[in-house]
XYZ file of C-alpha atoms in Angstrom:
624
model
C 0.019 0.050 0.081
C 1.589 3.126 -1.085
C 1.190 6.614 -2.796
C 1.999 7.069 -6.441
C 2.317 10.472 -8.489
C 3.644 11.154 -11.958
C 3.778 13.273 -15.130
C 3.742 12.256 -18.841
C 4.523 15.102 -21.427
C 6.660 16.970 -23.723
C 8.631 19.237 -21.188
C 12.175 18.922 -20.036
C 12.781 15.550 -18.251
C 14.209 17.674 -15.228
C 11.083 19.892 -15.125
C 8.904 16.741 -15.004
C 11.257 15.139 -12.195
C 11.042 18.581 -9.953
C 7.332 18.624 -10.516
C 6.995 14.866 -9.524
C 9.056 15.390 -6.624
C 6.663 17.855 -5.137
C 3.687 15.807 -5.927
C 5.189 12.774 -4.124
C 6.297 14.694 -0.965
C 2.727 15.757 -0.694
C 1.468 12.291 -0.401
C 4.576 11.010 2.229
C 1.926 10.181 4.834
C 0.741 7.264 2.682
C 4.269 5.648 2.666
C 6.696 6.429 5.585
C 9.066 3.371 4.663
C 10.732 4.436 1.520
C 10.498 6.954 -1.598
C 11.740 6.967 -4.972
C 11.683 9.268 -8.317
C 12.262 7.660 -11.977
C 12.933 10.380 -14.732
C 13.364 9.401 -18.251
C 12.181 11.110 -21.656
C 8.532 12.233 -21.313
C 8.008 10.747 -18.000
C 8.609 11.103 -14.075
C 7.209 8.531 -11.770
C 6.871 9.203 -7.970
C 6.422 6.742 -5.260
C 5.984 6.631 -1.444
C 6.149 3.151 0.053
C 4.342 1.562 2.880
C 6.091 -1.927 2.932
C 3.644 -4.826 3.406
C 4.948 -7.648 1.267
C 8.799 -8.052 0.969
C 10.150 -5.499 3.242
C 13.749 -5.590 1.785
C 15.059 -2.971 -0.563
C 14.154 -5.221 -3.486
C 10.697 -3.964 -3.092
C 11.844 -0.378 -3.810
C 9.717 1.660 -6.139
C 9.673 2.971 -9.255
C 10.719 -0.723 -10.093
C 12.301 -1.296 -13.423
C 11.950 -4.967 -15.024
C 15.368 -6.187 -15.932
C 15.940 -6.431 -19.758
C 13.098 -4.545 -20.444
C 12.147 -1.033 -21.124
C 9.111 -1.216 -18.269
C 8.999 0.733 -15.062
C 6.192 0.725 -12.479
C 4.807 2.626 -9.654
C 2.101 0.960 -7.822
C -0.518 1.216 -4.910
C -2.004 -1.985 -3.613
C -1.996 -5.529 -3.034
C -2.357 -8.242 -5.400
C -3.724 -11.269 -3.503
C -2.926 -14.006 -6.070
C 0.356 -12.780 -7.009
C 2.087 -16.112 -5.989
C -0.352 -17.953 -8.336
C 0.453 -15.827 -11.103
C 4.397 -15.944 -10.518
C 4.118 -19.736 -10.938
C 2.991 -19.116 -14.738
C 5.882 -16.727 -15.269
C 8.415 -19.381 -15.482
C 10.514 -17.818 -18.150
C 11.200 -14.740 -16.068
C 13.956 -14.610 -13.146
C 12.504 -12.893 -10.105
C 14.924 -10.775 -7.941
C 12.317 -9.951 -5.273
C 9.426 -11.463 -3.397
C 7.035 -8.574 -4.209
C 3.908 -8.501 -6.151
C 5.090 -5.368 -7.861
C 7.605 -7.307 -9.804
C 5.052 -9.901 -10.617
C 2.754 -7.126 -12.138
C 5.652 -6.001 -14.373
C 6.474 -9.665 -15.456
C 2.680 -10.451 -16.262
C 2.427 -7.143 -18.274
C 5.474 -8.272 -20.130
C 4.148 -11.517 -21.018
C 0.487 -10.888 -21.659
C 0.085 -7.391 -22.297
C -2.699 -4.999 -21.086
C -5.175 -7.871 -20.705
C -3.256 -9.100 -17.911
C -5.199 -7.012 -15.344
C -8.006 -9.517 -15.862
C -5.881 -12.051 -14.057
C -5.374 -9.743 -11.114
C -7.386 -10.270 -7.580
C -6.628 -7.434 -5.560
C -6.810 -3.724 -4.791
C -4.790 -1.479 -6.984
C -3.789 1.383 -8.964
C -0.633 1.691 -10.911
C 1.047 3.215 -13.855
C 3.571 1.374 -16.225
C 5.904 3.285 -18.264
C 7.173 1.463 -21.621
C 10.162 3.549 -22.740
C 10.433 1.552 -26.060
C 6.727 2.541 -26.985
C 6.906 5.790 -25.216
C 3.594 5.490 -23.649
C 2.218 5.080 -20.191
C -0.304 2.318 -19.094
C -2.774 2.923 -15.973
C -5.239 0.707 -14.379
C -7.635 0.602 -11.552
C -8.857 -2.385 -9.442
C -12.598 -3.824 -10.440
C -14.617 -2.285 -7.495
C -12.543 1.114 -7.114
C -10.914 0.179 -3.721
C -7.810 2.061 -4.669
C -8.144 5.602 -5.996
C -6.330 7.357 -8.919
C -6.702 10.976 -10.039
C -5.732 12.499 -13.123
C -5.571 16.101 -14.992
C -4.757 16.920 -18.480
C -3.485 20.209 -19.927
C -2.357 20.125 -23.541
C -0.056 16.973 -24.054
C 0.890 16.955 -20.362
C -0.807 14.405 -18.205
C -0.635 14.155 -14.488
C -1.832 11.558 -12.062
C -1.883 10.814 -8.375
C -3.296 8.741 -5.379
C -4.635 12.063 -4.015
C -5.937 15.406 -5.250
C -3.922 17.546 -3.099
C -0.741 16.067 -4.631
C -2.165 17.206 -8.194
C -2.798 20.610 -6.721
C 0.892 20.891 -5.307
C 2.434 20.461 -8.671
C 1.273 24.010 -9.713
C -0.006 22.957 -12.756
C -3.827 22.300 -11.926
C -5.785 25.216 -11.171
C -7.280 25.591 -7.808
C -10.802 26.144 -9.209
C -14.113 24.556 -8.050
C -15.987 22.192 -10.287
C -19.586 24.233 -9.786
C -21.157 21.510 -11.751
C -20.318 18.910 -9.110
C -21.974 20.844 -6.202
C -25.514 19.310 -6.725
C -24.029 15.978 -6.592
C -22.316 17.041 -3.438
C -25.202 18.520 -1.647
C -27.439 15.638 -2.727
C -25.129 12.780 -1.499
C -22.473 14.148 0.557
C -19.808 13.411 -2.119
C -19.063 13.496 -5.831
C -19.400 10.540 -7.880
C -16.460 9.434 -10.131
C -15.277 10.307 -12.531
C -15.996 13.801 -11.282
C -14.348 15.629 -8.491
C -14.877 18.849 -6.768
C -11.680 20.259 -8.538
C -12.460 21.541 -11.966
C -11.083 19.076 -14.658
C -9.658 16.802 -12.058
C -11.224 13.295 -12.806
C -10.834 9.766 -11.501
C -10.104 6.701 -13.478
C -13.490 4.533 -13.083
C -13.110 1.242 -11.205
C -12.703 -1.674 -13.616
C -10.920 0.781 -16.215
C -7.719 1.163 -17.804
C -6.022 4.048 -19.514
C -3.123 4.399 -22.187
C -1.463 7.713 -22.450
C 0.960 9.029 -25.255
C 1.807 12.423 -26.419
C -0.958 12.218 -28.977
C -3.660 11.631 -26.220
C -5.093 9.110 -24.150
C -7.512 6.067 -24.579
C -9.880 4.630 -21.651
C -11.122 1.212 -21.956
C -13.377 -1.039 -19.640
C -12.125 -4.430 -18.702
C -14.540 -5.121 -15.986
C -18.166 -4.181 -14.997
C -20.515 -5.106 -12.257
C -23.544 -5.893 -14.408
C -21.459 -7.886 -17.265
C -19.851 -10.154 -14.805
C -22.571 -11.724 -12.716
C -22.217 -15.264 -12.132
C -25.100 -17.667 -12.972
C -23.209 -20.680 -10.921
C -25.925 -20.559 -8.152
C -28.747 -21.154 -11.012
C -30.511 -24.237 -10.192
C -28.825 -25.134 -6.776
C -30.352 -25.556 -3.398
C -30.477 -22.895 -0.571
C -27.979 -25.232 1.385
C -25.578 -25.384 -1.777
C -25.556 -21.724 -2.369
C -24.799 -21.258 1.602
C -22.016 -23.629 1.100
C -20.754 -21.688 -1.944
C -20.794 -18.271 -0.122
C -19.033 -19.628 2.830
C -16.280 -20.995 0.509
C -15.800 -18.019 -1.336
C -15.605 -15.705 1.810
C -13.462 -17.857 3.378
C -11.198 -17.937 0.506
C -11.233 -14.238 0.398
C -10.405 -13.700 3.917
C -7.510 -16.287 3.514
C -6.063 -14.390 0.574
C -5.913 -11.121 2.737
C -3.753 -12.688 5.425
C -0.703 -12.746 3.424
C 1.579 -9.900 4.898
C 5.037 -9.191 6.215
C 4.051 -6.843 8.707
C 1.896 -7.034 12.045
C -1.869 -6.948 11.222
C -5.335 -7.097 12.670
C -8.999 -6.509 12.274
C -11.574 -3.502 12.795
C -14.277 -5.087 15.122
C -17.479 -3.213 15.885
C -19.355 -6.151 17.218
C -21.854 -6.064 14.020
C -22.123 -9.014 11.787
C -19.725 -7.997 9.177
C -16.898 -7.421 11.142
C -17.697 -10.406 13.361
C -17.926 -12.546 10.396
C -14.444 -11.328 9.172
C -12.764 -12.049 12.649
C -14.351 -15.456 12.961
C -12.889 -16.502 9.666
C -9.769 -15.004 10.450
C -9.327 -17.021 13.570
C -10.233 -20.225 11.782
C -7.336 -19.666 9.523
C -4.643 -18.265 11.705
C -2.266 -20.153 14.256
C -2.086 -17.147 16.630
C -4.804 -14.953 18.027
C -6.427 -12.137 15.761
C -5.645 -8.699 17.008
C -8.840 -6.817 16.936
C -9.730 -3.077 17.518
C -12.909 -1.285 18.818
C -13.588 2.100 19.565
C -15.973 2.162 22.475
C -18.012 5.551 23.797
C -18.895 6.359 27.382
C -22.400 6.723 26.492
C -23.874 3.316 26.496
C -26.589 4.482 23.495
C -23.706 5.042 21.179
C -21.408 1.947 22.224
C -21.209 -1.299 20.612
C -18.560 -2.326 22.719
C -20.358 -5.087 24.531
C -20.847 -6.956 21.499
C -17.296 -6.398 20.240
C -16.238 -7.926 23.563
C -18.391 -10.993 23.127
C -16.924 -11.693 19.736
C -13.520 -11.167 21.068
C -14.158 -13.579 23.664
C -15.842 -16.055 21.454
C -12.888 -16.154 19.008
C -10.123 -15.723 21.974
C -8.653 -12.587 20.142
C -5.946 -10.301 21.480
C -8.618 -7.403 21.888
C -8.076 -3.703 22.123
C -10.633 -1.507 23.233
C -10.329 2.150 23.378
C -12.686 4.470 25.301
C -13.546 7.816 23.938
C -15.810 10.657 25.200
C -17.471 12.809 22.970
C -14.915 15.513 24.228
C -11.996 13.214 22.929
C -13.934 12.626 19.604
C -14.151 16.492 19.087
C -10.398 16.964 20.136
C -9.565 14.806 17.227
C -12.138 16.475 14.564
C -9.701 19.257 13.312
C -7.085 16.742 12.350
C -9.621 14.247 10.838
C -11.017 17.107 8.698
C -7.287 18.059 7.733
C -7.008 14.531 6.410
C -9.721 14.919 3.926
C -8.442 14.694 0.453
C -11.925 15.177 -0.970
C -14.923 16.596 1.087
C -17.345 14.069 2.593
C -20.107 14.047 5.182
C -18.568 11.268 6.794
C -15.057 10.003 7.730
C -14.053 11.027 11.077
C -15.081 7.842 12.474
C -12.637 6.011 10.021
C -9.940 8.465 10.899
C -9.905 7.696 14.642
C -10.204 4.112 14.537
C -7.108 4.034 11.745
C -5.223 6.420 14.031
C -5.356 4.291 17.151
C -4.762 1.129 15.422
C -1.715 2.218 13.652
C -0.518 3.468 16.923
C -0.593 0.144 18.287
C 1.860 -1.217 15.949
C -0.583 -2.506 13.348
C 0.255 -1.643 9.757
C -2.505 -3.569 8.089
C -6.185 -4.376 9.109
C -9.256 -6.189 7.795
C -12.516 -4.291 7.583
C -16.118 -5.730 7.227
C -16.797 -2.985 4.804
C -19.094 -4.313 1.888
C -21.056 -6.682 3.808
C -24.408 -4.561 3.882
C -24.052 -3.914 0.130
C -23.763 -7.254 -0.814
C -25.978 -9.033 1.507
C -29.006 -6.611 1.574
C -28.162 -5.187 4.900
C -29.408 -1.584 4.640
C -33.122 -0.607 4.705
C -33.232 0.351 1.375
C -33.294 -3.224 0.195
C -36.377 -4.049 1.925
C -37.665 -0.634 0.977
C -37.140 -1.121 -2.720
C -38.802 -4.696 -2.581
C -41.962 -2.874 -1.136
C -41.994 -0.449 -3.707
C -41.649 -2.933 -6.550
C -44.918 -4.335 -5.053
C -46.535 -0.934 -4.868
C -46.066 0.081 -8.524
C -49.792 0.212 -8.922
C -49.612 3.683 -7.074
C -48.563 4.805 -10.603
C -52.018 4.290 -11.778
C -53.332 6.755 -9.135
C -53.989 10.366 -9.952
C -51.039 12.714 -9.545
C -53.301 15.079 -7.689
C -54.109 12.189 -5.430
C -50.568 11.000 -4.816
C -49.530 14.747 -4.303
C -52.066 15.096 -1.613
C -51.227 11.859 0.311
C -47.745 12.868 0.180
C -48.242 16.176 1.818
C -50.258 14.636 4.727
C -47.643 11.871 5.197
C -44.909 14.490 5.303
C -46.736 16.449 7.970
C -47.505 13.154 10.042
C -43.930 12.086 9.728
C -41.594 15.162 10.287
C -38.068 14.914 9.102
C -36.266 12.850 6.547
C -38.724 9.935 6.534
C -41.741 12.379 5.510
C -39.611 14.212 3.052
C -38.900 10.777 1.361
C -42.491 9.450 1.498
C -43.678 12.674 -0.274
C -40.763 12.391 -3.023
C -41.667 8.798 -3.619
C -45.416 9.643 -3.883
C -44.809 12.371 -6.247
C -42.950 10.115 -8.543
C -44.140 9.423 -12.424
C -42.035 6.389 -12.567
C -41.302 3.774 -9.850
C -38.401 1.892 -11.459
C -35.362 1.528 -9.454
C -33.507 4.492 -11.277
C -36.004 6.634 -10.016
C -36.714 5.402 -6.325
C -33.046 4.388 -5.469
C -31.692 7.912 -5.636
C -34.392 9.148 -2.886
C -33.237 6.607 -0.414
C -29.505 8.033 -0.537
C -30.024 11.834 -0.910
C -29.245 13.993 2.001
C -31.585 16.908 0.642
C -34.430 17.197 -1.977
C -33.531 18.720 -5.230
C -35.561 21.808 -4.693
C -33.906 22.523 -1.235
C -30.481 22.448 -3.258
C -31.713 24.469 -6.046
C -32.520 27.297 -3.691
C -29.096 26.956 -1.810
C -26.896 27.400 -4.961
C -26.241 30.295 -7.320
C -25.472 27.724 -10.091
C -27.816 25.701 -12.239
C -28.838 22.302 -10.564
C -27.264 19.650 -12.460
C -28.779 16.216 -13.317
C -29.038 13.625 -10.625
C -25.668 11.637 -11.034
C -26.799 8.684 -9.007
C -29.900 8.527 -11.056
C -27.829 8.624 -14.371
C -25.412 5.721 -12.968
C -28.155 3.429 -11.982
C -29.914 3.993 -15.299
C -26.839 3.050 -17.178
C -26.271 -0.100 -14.989
C -30.031 -1.090 -15.662
C -29.538 -0.648 -19.541
C -26.047 -2.443 -19.225
C -27.720 -5.698 -18.004
C -28.824 -4.679 -14.727
C -32.593 -4.633 -15.606
C -32.493 -8.628 -15.969
C -31.154 -8.985 -12.340
C -33.287 -9.987 -9.274
C -34.523 -6.893 -7.138
C -31.980 -7.157 -4.486
C -29.145 -7.259 -6.509
C -30.259 -4.205 -8.428
C -30.082 -2.549 -5.212
C -26.632 -4.031 -4.624
C -25.233 -2.930 -7.780
C -26.682 0.512 -7.135
C -25.138 0.627 -3.572
C -21.960 -0.688 -4.807
C -21.421 1.804 -7.872
C -22.613 4.920 -5.903
C -22.401 4.866 -2.078
C -19.948 2.291 -1.396
C -17.479 3.432 -4.194
C -17.869 6.961 -3.706
C -18.147 7.450 -0.009
C -17.209 4.482 2.073
C -14.216 3.297 0.141
C -12.989 6.843 -0.366
C -13.226 7.851 2.957
C -11.771 4.454 4.077
C -8.663 5.244 1.607
C -8.012 8.815 2.713
C -8.699 8.402 6.331
C -6.633 4.979 6.719
C -3.808 6.405 4.686
C -3.518 9.623 6.504
C -1.874 7.267 9.259
C -0.307 4.949 6.892
C -2.430 2.029 7.639
C -3.741 -0.402 4.951
C -7.443 -1.491 5.063
C -8.406 -4.844 3.191
C -11.997 -5.523 2.542
C -12.832 -9.372 2.133
C -16.389 -8.773 1.392
C -15.579 -7.010 -2.125
C -13.467 -9.610 -3.459
C -14.721 -9.594 -7.030
C -15.290 -13.550 -7.053
C -17.551 -13.270 -4.169
C -19.282 -10.168 -5.709
C -19.914 -11.779 -9.016
C -21.487 -14.851 -7.249
C -23.547 -13.167 -4.771
C -25.175 -10.883 -7.328
C -26.289 -13.680 -9.352
C -28.009 -15.422 -6.414
C -32.098 -15.035 -6.618
C -33.968 -12.843 -4.328
C -35.764 -15.833 -2.647
C -32.502 -16.580 -1.152
C -31.442 -13.278 -0.171
C -34.649 -12.020 1.403
C -33.707 -10.085 4.498
C -36.076 -11.913 6.778
C -33.430 -10.931 9.414
C -30.504 -8.732 8.677
C -28.107 -10.353 6.210
C -29.891 -13.760 6.324
C -28.069 -15.368 3.422
C -24.557 -14.369 5.123
C -25.652 -15.626 8.633
C -27.166 -18.729 7.358
C -23.842 -19.420 5.227
C -21.685 -19.088 8.262
C -23.934 -21.508 10.353
C -22.619 -21.797 13.857
C -19.920 -19.067 13.421
C -21.800 -15.945 14.895
C -23.908 -16.120 18.270
C -27.488 -15.130 18.120
C -27.287 -11.959 20.361
C -24.974 -10.598 17.500
C -27.172 -11.691 14.678
C -30.259 -10.395 15.763
C -29.271 -7.221 17.659
C -30.465 -3.968 16.516
C -28.014 -2.361 13.889
C -26.306 0.686 15.536
C -22.929 1.789 13.924
C -21.148 4.800 14.827
C -23.603 7.352 16.344
C -22.862 10.838 17.965
C -24.917 13.729 19.099
C -23.982 15.943 16.378
C -26.970 18.042 16.463
C -26.236 18.915 20.101
C -22.616 19.539 19.309
C -23.287 21.824 16.388
C -25.583 24.039 18.529
C -23.146 24.021 21.403
C -19.479 22.863 21.220
C -19.064 23.448 17.645
C -21.353 26.122 17.080
C -18.330 28.941 16.940
C -16.327 26.717 14.534
C -19.483 25.826 12.426
C -20.928 29.585 12.317
C -17.489 30.694 11.161
C -17.645 28.374 8.222
C -21.190 28.782 7.322
C -20.849 32.411 6.823
C -17.747 32.327 4.806
C -19.393 29.536 2.681
C -22.449 31.979 2.142
C -20.152 34.541 0.832
C -18.727 32.488 -2.036
C -20.287 33.253 -5.459
C -21.882 29.819 -6.174
C -23.970 30.001 -3.042
C -27.212 31.715 -2.154
C -25.580 33.353 1.013
C -28.919 34.754 2.282
C -30.691 31.425 1.975
C -27.792 29.445 3.929
C -27.517 32.025 6.627
C -31.368 31.677 7.163
C -31.340 28.032 7.340
C -28.510 28.240 9.945
C -30.482 30.555 12.039
C -33.602 28.497 11.979
C -31.770 25.274 12.855
C -30.111 27.148 15.858
C -33.694 28.184 16.909
C -35.105 24.678 16.416
C -37.794 26.048 14.057
C -40.082 23.399 12.435
C -39.001 22.394 8.894
C -35.454 23.720 9.642
C -32.522 22.191 8.016
C -31.347 19.051 9.620
C -27.784 18.936 11.031
C -26.295 16.618 7.987
C -27.383 19.524 5.664
C -25.325 22.003 7.388
C -22.282 19.913 8.338
C -21.598 19.033 4.857
C -21.525 23.090 4.348
C -19.070 23.353 7.080
C -17.014 20.287 5.817
C -16.892 21.801 2.179
C -15.855 25.322 3.391
C -13.062 23.916 5.605
C -11.950 21.910 2.635
C -11.950 24.670 0.269
C -9.981 26.954 2.597
C -7.346 24.051 3.397
C -6.850 23.730 -0.563
C -7.121 27.238 -1.460
C -9.925 26.223 -3.875
C -11.457 29.527 -5.551
C -14.772 30.108 -6.733
């Protein structure tokens, strides 16, 4: 796990080197173990190393493949690199690293070799003979790769701030992405909040020459759904799921450094810890953040799992005051603004400070095994499509009544559902994930309202094969392609790498994802939380873990914003209100209404993302 950066262009090599050195220094936190720069001809490549596999100098990057013109910078882990290495018998390896395997595989099989990789990765390979740069990103977008093009100059990096540090990227806000940010607390790839800075999409590769660039897709969610479960019994499907998840966890235990697991006490993290304990000869090191307020703490459940699997458990108790003290540093770690993230920053920081360089996480379990309310809600909506036969006036009236009876987000969403003209998933799903209604966003911005990106993403998934999938799988691919990739994985990467901690995610091994997406709804129906997963791991998890109420991290944010954080938030709210793209009077009015607790006032998430945005704009000196 590392940080990569580079420039490809027609400028002098020494100029490219100098710019790349600056970009690479900016992401030093991602790789404290080693650094390196390669510059030759039209390219300069930079690397910061967090050594996980082959800790020796032989794993140094940029890495050059002997007797070839190939050089690589790479961020990630290839879990099946040993199997691939066995197929490369004609090549003599000088290291035990997966980096060298990538280069040798590229030499033998060309660009299509990425289809053989199982892992999380973002890399760039320069071919001096062909004078071209080849970049690729893992199937599910676990590792980020940002890029910017000006003329025939192409820049790339693991982080946006690294691109900005080059001095070649204008520090201008992408006003077209503001609708997305205020709708979903993030910006969906390939867009970012910096004008003309883009992300390479998951499952895509890119070739860059002085004549331009081409992007190709090598894997997609809908195109690779497995039919292997078709015709099998429920017991057989459960056995397959257990086998695939067990293999996924096992692949992620390869490491030359101390590692452990995040343990919240929920089903997903408990399952990962349970499977780890069955495959390891020593106790699993588990980490849990506990809170003094019982209503916010899952520590008791984490302890039960730790006791069940005899882990070496580390519980760290925090008060809300501790969390608030950490908050400034957590916000500074944001490479791209997000409505969430501080929780990941804290658990990563504490885990790293206790000597752990790599940790496994339960991220992805909810998206794959129907763990969120949006799954059951979508099933109910599918059964209520007859609502579309009612008159628009009748549905509008009913919606207004429900909005008054159910104050807050629930009432707003019910009203939006009833106002729909079309009840297909590309119209219903976005409502479930929006932070604010579009009319509220329109009145907050001084720029035109952009099309709903989540709706467009889900629409594209449906026309590219998603429409034939079972309803729950439709929701899964929608969750994976939007919320998981653009919020959870992005936050996990930026917040864990701020502390130089590698996080591995067994639930989104592509082989498991492909299989589960093909399972019929009858087997995945969430009678109780993640029934298929629990049944597949029969006997692994105790009932008090399986059937307890889902909690997750919860904090008294509304109270904090009105009290302990009031001065901080008010300063940022008023500063944001003065920016040209905002309707300042409307924003200030909403802030005042919130402080007074008026009915129908903004809810705290709507205001908090304003605070986060202004903080990020200031930190990165982004102009209107």
